Short mmCIF file of C-alpha atoms in Angstrom, two decimals:
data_model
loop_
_atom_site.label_atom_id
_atom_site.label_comp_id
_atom_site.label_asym_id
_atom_site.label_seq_id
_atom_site.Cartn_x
_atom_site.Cartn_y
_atom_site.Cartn_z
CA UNK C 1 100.41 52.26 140.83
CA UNK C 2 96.98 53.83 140.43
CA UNK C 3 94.11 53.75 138.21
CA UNK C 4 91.61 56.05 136.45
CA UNK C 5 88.38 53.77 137.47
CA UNK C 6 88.65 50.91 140.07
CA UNK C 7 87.14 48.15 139.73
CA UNK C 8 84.93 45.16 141.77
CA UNK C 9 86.09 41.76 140.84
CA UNK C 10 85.00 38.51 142.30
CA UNK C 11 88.42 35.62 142.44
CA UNK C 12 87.95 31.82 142.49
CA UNK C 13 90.60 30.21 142.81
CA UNK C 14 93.81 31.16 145.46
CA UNK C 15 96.35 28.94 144.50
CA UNK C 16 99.72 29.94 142.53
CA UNK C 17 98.61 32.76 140.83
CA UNK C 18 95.19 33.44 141.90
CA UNK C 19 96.35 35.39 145.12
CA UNK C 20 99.01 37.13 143.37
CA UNK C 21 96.29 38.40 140.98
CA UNK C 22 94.41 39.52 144.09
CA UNK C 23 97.49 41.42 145.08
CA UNK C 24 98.39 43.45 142.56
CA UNK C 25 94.46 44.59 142.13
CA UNK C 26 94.05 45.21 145.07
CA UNK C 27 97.68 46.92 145.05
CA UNK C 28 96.14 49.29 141.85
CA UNK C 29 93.30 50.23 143.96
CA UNK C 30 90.30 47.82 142.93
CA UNK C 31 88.12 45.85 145.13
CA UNK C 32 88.24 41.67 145.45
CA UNK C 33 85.76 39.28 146.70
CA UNK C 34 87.57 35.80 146.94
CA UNK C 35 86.66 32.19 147.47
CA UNK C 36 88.27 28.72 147.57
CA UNK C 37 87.66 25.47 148.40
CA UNK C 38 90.50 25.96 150.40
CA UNK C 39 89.22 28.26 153.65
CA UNK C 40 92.41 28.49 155.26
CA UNK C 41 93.46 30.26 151.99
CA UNK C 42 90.73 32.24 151.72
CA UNK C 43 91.30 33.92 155.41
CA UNK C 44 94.72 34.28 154.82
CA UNK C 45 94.53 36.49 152.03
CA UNK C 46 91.43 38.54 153.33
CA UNK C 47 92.75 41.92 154.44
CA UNK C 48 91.63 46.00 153.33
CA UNK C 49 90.03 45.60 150.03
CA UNK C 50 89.80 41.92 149.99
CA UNK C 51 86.08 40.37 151.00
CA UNK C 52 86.50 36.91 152.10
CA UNK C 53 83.46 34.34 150.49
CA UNK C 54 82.18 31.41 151.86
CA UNK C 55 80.94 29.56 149.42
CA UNK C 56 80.01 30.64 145.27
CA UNK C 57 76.67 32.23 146.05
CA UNK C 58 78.01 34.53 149.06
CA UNK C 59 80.95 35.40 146.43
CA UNK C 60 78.13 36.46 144.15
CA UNK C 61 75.78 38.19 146.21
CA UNK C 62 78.61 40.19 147.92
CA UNK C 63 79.39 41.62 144.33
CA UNK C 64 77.80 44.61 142.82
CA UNK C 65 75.90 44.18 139.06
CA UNK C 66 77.22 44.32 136.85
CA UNK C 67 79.49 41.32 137.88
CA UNK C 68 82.69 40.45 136.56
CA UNK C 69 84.38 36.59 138.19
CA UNK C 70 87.39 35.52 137.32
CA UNK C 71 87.89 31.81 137.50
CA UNK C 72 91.90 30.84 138.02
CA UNK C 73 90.97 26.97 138.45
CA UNK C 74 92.79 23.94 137.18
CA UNK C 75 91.02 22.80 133.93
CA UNK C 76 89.39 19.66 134.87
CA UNK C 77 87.27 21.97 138.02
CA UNK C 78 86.53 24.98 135.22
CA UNK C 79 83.35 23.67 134.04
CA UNK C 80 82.01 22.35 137.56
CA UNK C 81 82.47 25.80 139.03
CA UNK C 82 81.43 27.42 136.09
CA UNK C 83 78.22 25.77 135.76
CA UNK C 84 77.46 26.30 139.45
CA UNK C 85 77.89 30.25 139.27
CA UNK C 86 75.93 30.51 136.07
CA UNK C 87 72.81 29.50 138.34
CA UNK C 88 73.56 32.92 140.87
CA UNK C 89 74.09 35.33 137.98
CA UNK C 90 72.04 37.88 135.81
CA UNK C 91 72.02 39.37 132.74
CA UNK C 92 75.09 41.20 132.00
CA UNK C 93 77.26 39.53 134.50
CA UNK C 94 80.89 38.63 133.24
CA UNK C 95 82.72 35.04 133.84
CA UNK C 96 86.50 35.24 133.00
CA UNK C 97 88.75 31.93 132.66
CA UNK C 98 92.01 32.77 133.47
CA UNK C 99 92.91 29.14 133.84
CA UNK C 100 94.21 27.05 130.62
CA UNK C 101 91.12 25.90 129.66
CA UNK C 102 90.97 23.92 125.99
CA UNK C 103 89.99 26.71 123.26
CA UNK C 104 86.95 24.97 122.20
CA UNK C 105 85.44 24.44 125.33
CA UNK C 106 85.64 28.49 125.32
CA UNK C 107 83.82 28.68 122.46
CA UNK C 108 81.05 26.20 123.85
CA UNK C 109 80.87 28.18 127.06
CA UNK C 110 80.23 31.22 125.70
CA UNK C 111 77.57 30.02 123.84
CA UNK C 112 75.50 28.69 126.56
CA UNK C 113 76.02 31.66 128.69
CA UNK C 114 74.78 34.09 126.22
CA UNK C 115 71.25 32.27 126.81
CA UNK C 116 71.03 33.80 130.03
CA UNK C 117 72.75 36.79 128.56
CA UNK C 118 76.02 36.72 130.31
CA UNK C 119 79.03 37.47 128.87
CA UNK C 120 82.12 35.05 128.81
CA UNK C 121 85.83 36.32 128.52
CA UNK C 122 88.60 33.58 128.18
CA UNK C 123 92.31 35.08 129.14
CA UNK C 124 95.22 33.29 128.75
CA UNK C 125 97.52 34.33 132.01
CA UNK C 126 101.44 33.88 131.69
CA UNK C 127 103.65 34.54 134.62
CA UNK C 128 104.11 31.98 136.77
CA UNK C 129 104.80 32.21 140.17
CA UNK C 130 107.10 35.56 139.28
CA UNK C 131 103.79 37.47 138.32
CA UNK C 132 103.63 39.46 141.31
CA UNK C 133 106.03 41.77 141.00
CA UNK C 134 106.60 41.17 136.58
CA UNK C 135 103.02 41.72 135.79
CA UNK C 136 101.19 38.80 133.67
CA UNK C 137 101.03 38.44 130.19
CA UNK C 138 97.55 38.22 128.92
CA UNK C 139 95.73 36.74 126.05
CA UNK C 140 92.18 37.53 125.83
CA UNK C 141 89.37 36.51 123.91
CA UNK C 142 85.86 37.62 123.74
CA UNK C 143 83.03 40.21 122.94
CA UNK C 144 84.68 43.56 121.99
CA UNK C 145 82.53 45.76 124.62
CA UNK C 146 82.46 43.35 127.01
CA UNK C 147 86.39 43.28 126.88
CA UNK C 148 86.74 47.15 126.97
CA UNK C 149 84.38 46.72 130.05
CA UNK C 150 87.26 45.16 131.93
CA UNK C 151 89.98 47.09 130.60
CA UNK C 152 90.93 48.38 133.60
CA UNK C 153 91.32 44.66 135.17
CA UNK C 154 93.65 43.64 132.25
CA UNK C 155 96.12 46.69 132.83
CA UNK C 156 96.34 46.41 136.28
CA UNK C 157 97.66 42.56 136.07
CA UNK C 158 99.75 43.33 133.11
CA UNK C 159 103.49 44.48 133.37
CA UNK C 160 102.85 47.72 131.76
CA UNK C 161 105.53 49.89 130.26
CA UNK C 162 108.77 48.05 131.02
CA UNK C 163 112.47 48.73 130.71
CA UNK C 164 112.38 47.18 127.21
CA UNK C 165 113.13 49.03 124.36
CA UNK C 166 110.69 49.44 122.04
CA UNK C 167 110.41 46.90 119.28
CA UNK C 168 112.68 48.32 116.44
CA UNK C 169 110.56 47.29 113.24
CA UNK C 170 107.34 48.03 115.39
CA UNK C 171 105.70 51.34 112.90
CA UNK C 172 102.54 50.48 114.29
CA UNK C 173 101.16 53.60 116.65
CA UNK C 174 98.78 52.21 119.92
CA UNK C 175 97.98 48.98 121.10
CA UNK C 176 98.16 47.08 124.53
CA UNK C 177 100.30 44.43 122.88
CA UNK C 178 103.43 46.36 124.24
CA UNK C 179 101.65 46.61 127.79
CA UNK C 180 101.24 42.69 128.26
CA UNK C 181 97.71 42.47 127.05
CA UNK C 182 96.02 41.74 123.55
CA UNK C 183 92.47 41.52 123.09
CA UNK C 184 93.10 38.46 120.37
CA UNK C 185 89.87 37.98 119.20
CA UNK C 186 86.39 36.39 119.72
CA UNK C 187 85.73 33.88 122.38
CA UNK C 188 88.47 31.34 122.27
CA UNK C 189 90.80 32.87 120.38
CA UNK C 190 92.54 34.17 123.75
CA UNK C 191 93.09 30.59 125.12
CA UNK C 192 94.06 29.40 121.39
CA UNK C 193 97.06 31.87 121.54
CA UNK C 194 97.84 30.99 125.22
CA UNK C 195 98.07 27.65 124.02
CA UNK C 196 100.69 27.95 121.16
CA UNK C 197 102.23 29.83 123.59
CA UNK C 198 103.03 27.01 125.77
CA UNK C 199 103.78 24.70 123.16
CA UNK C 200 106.27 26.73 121.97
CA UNK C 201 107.40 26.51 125.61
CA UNK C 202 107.75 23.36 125.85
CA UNK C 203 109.71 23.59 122.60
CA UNK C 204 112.07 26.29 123.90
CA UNK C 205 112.58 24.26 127.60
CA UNK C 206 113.45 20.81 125.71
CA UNK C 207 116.29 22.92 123.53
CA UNK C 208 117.63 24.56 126.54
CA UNK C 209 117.45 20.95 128.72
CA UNK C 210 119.00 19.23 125.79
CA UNK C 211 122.21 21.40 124.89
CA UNK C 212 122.81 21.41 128.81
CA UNK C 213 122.96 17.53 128.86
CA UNK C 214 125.10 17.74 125.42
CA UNK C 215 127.95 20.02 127.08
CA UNK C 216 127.39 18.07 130.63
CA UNK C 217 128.12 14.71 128.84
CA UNK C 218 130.95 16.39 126.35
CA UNK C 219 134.15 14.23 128.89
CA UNK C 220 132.24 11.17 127.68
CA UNK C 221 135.86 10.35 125.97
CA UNK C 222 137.53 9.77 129.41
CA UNK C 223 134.81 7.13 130.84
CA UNK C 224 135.61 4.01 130.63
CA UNK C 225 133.28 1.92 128.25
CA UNK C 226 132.71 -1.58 127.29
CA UNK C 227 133.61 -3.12 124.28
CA UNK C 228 131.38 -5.75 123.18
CA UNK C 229 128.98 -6.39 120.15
CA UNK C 230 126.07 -4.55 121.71
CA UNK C 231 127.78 -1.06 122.34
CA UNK C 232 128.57 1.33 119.89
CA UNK C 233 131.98 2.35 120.44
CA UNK C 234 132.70 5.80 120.58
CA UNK C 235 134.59 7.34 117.69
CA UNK C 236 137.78 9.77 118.49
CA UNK C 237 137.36 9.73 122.25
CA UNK C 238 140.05 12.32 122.38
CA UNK C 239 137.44 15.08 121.14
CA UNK C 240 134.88 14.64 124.29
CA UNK C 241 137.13 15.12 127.11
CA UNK C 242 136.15 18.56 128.62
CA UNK C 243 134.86 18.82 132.29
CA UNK C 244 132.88 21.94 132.04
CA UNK C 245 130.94 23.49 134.94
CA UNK C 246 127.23 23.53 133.56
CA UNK C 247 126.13 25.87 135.82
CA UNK C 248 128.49 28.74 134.85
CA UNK C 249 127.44 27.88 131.32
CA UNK C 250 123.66 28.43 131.84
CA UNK C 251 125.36 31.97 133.71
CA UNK C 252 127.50 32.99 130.94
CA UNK C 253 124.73 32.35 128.02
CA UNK C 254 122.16 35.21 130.54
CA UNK C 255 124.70 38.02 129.33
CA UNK C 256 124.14 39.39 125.63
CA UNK C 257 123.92 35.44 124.00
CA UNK C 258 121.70 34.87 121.51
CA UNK C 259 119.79 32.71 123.18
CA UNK C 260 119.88 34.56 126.79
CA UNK C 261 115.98 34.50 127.94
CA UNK C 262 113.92 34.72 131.35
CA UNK C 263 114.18 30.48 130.78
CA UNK C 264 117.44 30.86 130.74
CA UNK C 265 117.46 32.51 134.08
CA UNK C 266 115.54 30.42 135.75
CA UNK C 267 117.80 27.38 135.02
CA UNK C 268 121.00 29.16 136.15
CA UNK C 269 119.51 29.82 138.96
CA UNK C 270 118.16 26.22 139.52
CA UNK C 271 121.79 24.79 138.79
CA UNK C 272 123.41 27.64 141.10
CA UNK C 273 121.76 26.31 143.93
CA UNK C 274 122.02 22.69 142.92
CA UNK C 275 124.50 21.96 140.19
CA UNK C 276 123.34 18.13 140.01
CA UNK C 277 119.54 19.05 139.89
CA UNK C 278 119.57 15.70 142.61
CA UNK C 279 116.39 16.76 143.64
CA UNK C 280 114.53 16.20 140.70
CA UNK C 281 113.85 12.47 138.92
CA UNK C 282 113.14 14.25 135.73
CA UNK C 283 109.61 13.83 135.66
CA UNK C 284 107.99 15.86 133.00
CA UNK C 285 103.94 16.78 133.10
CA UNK C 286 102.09 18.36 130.31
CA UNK C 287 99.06 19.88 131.65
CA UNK C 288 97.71 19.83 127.95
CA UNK C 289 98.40 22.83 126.30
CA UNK C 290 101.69 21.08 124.23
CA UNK C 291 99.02 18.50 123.09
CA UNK C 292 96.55 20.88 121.63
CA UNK C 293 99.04 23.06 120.53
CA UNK C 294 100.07 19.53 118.24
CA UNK C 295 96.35 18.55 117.30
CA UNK C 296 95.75 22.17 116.07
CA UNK C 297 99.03 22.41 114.18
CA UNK C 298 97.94 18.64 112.65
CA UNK C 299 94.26 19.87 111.80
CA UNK C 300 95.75 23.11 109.68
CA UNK C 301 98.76 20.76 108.58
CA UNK C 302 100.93 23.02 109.65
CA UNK C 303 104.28 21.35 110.40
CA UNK C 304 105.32 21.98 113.99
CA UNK C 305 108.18 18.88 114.37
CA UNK C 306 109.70 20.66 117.42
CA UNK C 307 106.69 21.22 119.31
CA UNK C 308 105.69 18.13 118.48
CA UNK C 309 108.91 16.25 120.03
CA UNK C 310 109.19 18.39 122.87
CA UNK C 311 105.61 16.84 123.20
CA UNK C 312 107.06 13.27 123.20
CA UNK C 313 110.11 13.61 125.26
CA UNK C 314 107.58 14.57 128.47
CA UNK C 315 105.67 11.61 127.55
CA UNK C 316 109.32 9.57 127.94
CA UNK C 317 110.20 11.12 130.82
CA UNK C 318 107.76 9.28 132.52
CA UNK C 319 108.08 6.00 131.56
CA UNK C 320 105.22 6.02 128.99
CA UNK C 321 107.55 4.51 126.38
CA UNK C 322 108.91 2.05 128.71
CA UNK C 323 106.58 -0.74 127.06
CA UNK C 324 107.81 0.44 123.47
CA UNK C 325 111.53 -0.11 124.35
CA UNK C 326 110.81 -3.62 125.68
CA UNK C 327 108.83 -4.55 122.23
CA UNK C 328 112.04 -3.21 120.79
CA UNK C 329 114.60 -5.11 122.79
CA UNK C 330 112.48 -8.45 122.11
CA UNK C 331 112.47 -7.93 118.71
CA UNK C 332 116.49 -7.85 118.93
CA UNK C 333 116.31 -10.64 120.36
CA UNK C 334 113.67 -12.45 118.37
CA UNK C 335 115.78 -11.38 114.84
CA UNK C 336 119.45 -11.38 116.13
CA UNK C 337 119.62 -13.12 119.53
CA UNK C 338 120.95 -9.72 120.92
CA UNK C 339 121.22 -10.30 124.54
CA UNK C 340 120.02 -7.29 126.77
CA UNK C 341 122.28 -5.34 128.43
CA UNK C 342 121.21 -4.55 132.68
CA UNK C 343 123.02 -0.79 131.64
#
């Protein structure tokens, strides 16, 4: 790959994605200065084109003005390392969260920065771990020069031009949206769309999860259950009595299904390596992003039942509804003396 005008960018943050960022700007032919917390990570990656820091300030002074840092932090250590760098900048310097920082907190940054008249960008980042080599799907918010300032940055960590064909209905002529990157809109408005984004993730991953445990549970017929007053006996056993191999399922539905996707992908892959998943306990974080996605959806009363479920299900996968069940089984047995079953 090459580019028309490198770049100087300054990286905070080396963990999942942060280096891989590194690597394909550095790969397009800009220049990185990075730091972390983490100096064993910072000397590993240092290497032709990439400046090792030692701290925030030598990140910043080793960076020519006009600056441009890109923050790819968790977002409960955005605001402490933001805050800190604000106090080595000037005028005109750039700060870019790449993290998934809360959309309003965007909006608030940006604000106090312009009082020392530096610019804020907030980029929703997509990729995962695969980024590297795919490219990273960005969401950007912020001031329209400011943005076209870093155009070259964007289009280096996007995909570009892929194998896909173009979108048929698409009569619009131009764009980056096709590229990977879309300037969305004024400060927080990138983070706002990476947001829904993940909602709708976690929307797409339940669906996926939950017709694989469907089809994976379908020889329920042949189990033996008990029959007592507190099970529901299963109706027409005969009809659930298929032993099918999940894992070729998740394979077959990646070729020309309806609902074959890069999620898709991923799980066959999971399940071809480890059909019964053994190593997992099914312990589901949200790192926030399905929440907001739910609050936002609530404050335009827009109804987003899916999203909001998907939501819920995380929170049960880790025992947060364990107390709820309890109040439900002692109700049982307050009303009907229904006797609790150990399974």
């Amino acid at each position: 790959m090459t580019t028309e005008r490198p770049m100087q960018l300054g990286m905070v943050g080396l963990g999942r994605m942060g280096a891989n960022l590194v690597h394909r700007l550095v790969r397009d032919g800009h220049n990185c200065v990075v730091y972390d917390v983490n100096a064993e990570a910072v000397r590993q990656i240092a290497s032709d084109g990439i400046v090792a820091a030692t701290s925030l300030q030598d990140l910043v002074q080793k960076l020519d003005g006009p600056r441009a840092i890109w923050l790819m932090l968790p977002a409960a250590n955005t605001q402490g390392a933001l805050d800190e760098l604000a106090g080595f900048l000037s005028g005109d310097d750039v700060i870019i969260d790449g993290g998934n920082s809360y959309y309003q907190d965007d909006i608030v940054r940006a604000g106090q920065l312009a009082k020392s008249a530096i610019h804020y960008v907030d980029c929703g980042t997509s990729g995962g771990v695969w980024g590297l080599e795919r490219g990273y799907s960005l969401m950007i918010g912020g001031e329209d020069d400011v943005v076209a300032r870093l155009e070259p940055i964007f289009r280096s960590i996007a995909p570009g031009p892929d194998q896909r064909e173009a979108t048929p209905g698409r009569v619009r002529r131009g764009g980056t949206a096709p590229d990977g990157y879309l300037h969305c809109g004024p400060n927080g408005a990138g983070h706002f769309v990476k947001m829904v984004h993940n909602g709708v993730e976690y929307g797409m991953m339940a669906a996926i999860a939950e017709g694989l445990s469907i089809i994976k549970h379908a020889n329920v017929g042949r189990q033996k259950v008990e029959s007592d007053a507190e099970t529901t006996p299963l109706r027409d056993p005969q009809f659930y009595s298929f032993d099918i191999d999940i894992a070729e399922v998740a394979e077959v539905w990646r070729h020309a299904s309806v609902v074959s996707s890069w999620l898709v992908d991923l799980t066959a892959d999971a399940l071809a390596r480890s059909p019964e998943l053994a190593e997992f306990k099914g312990r589901v974080s949200d790192s926030g992003e399905g929440r907001w996605t739910v609050e936002a959806a609530i404050s335009e009363s827009v109804p987003a039942p899916v999203i909001s479920a998907a939501l819920f299900q995380r929170f049960e996968s880790r025992g947060q509804g364990d107390f709820g069940a309890r109040v439900l089984s002692a109700m049982r047995s307050e009303f009907g003396g229904h006797v609790e079953k150990s399974s």
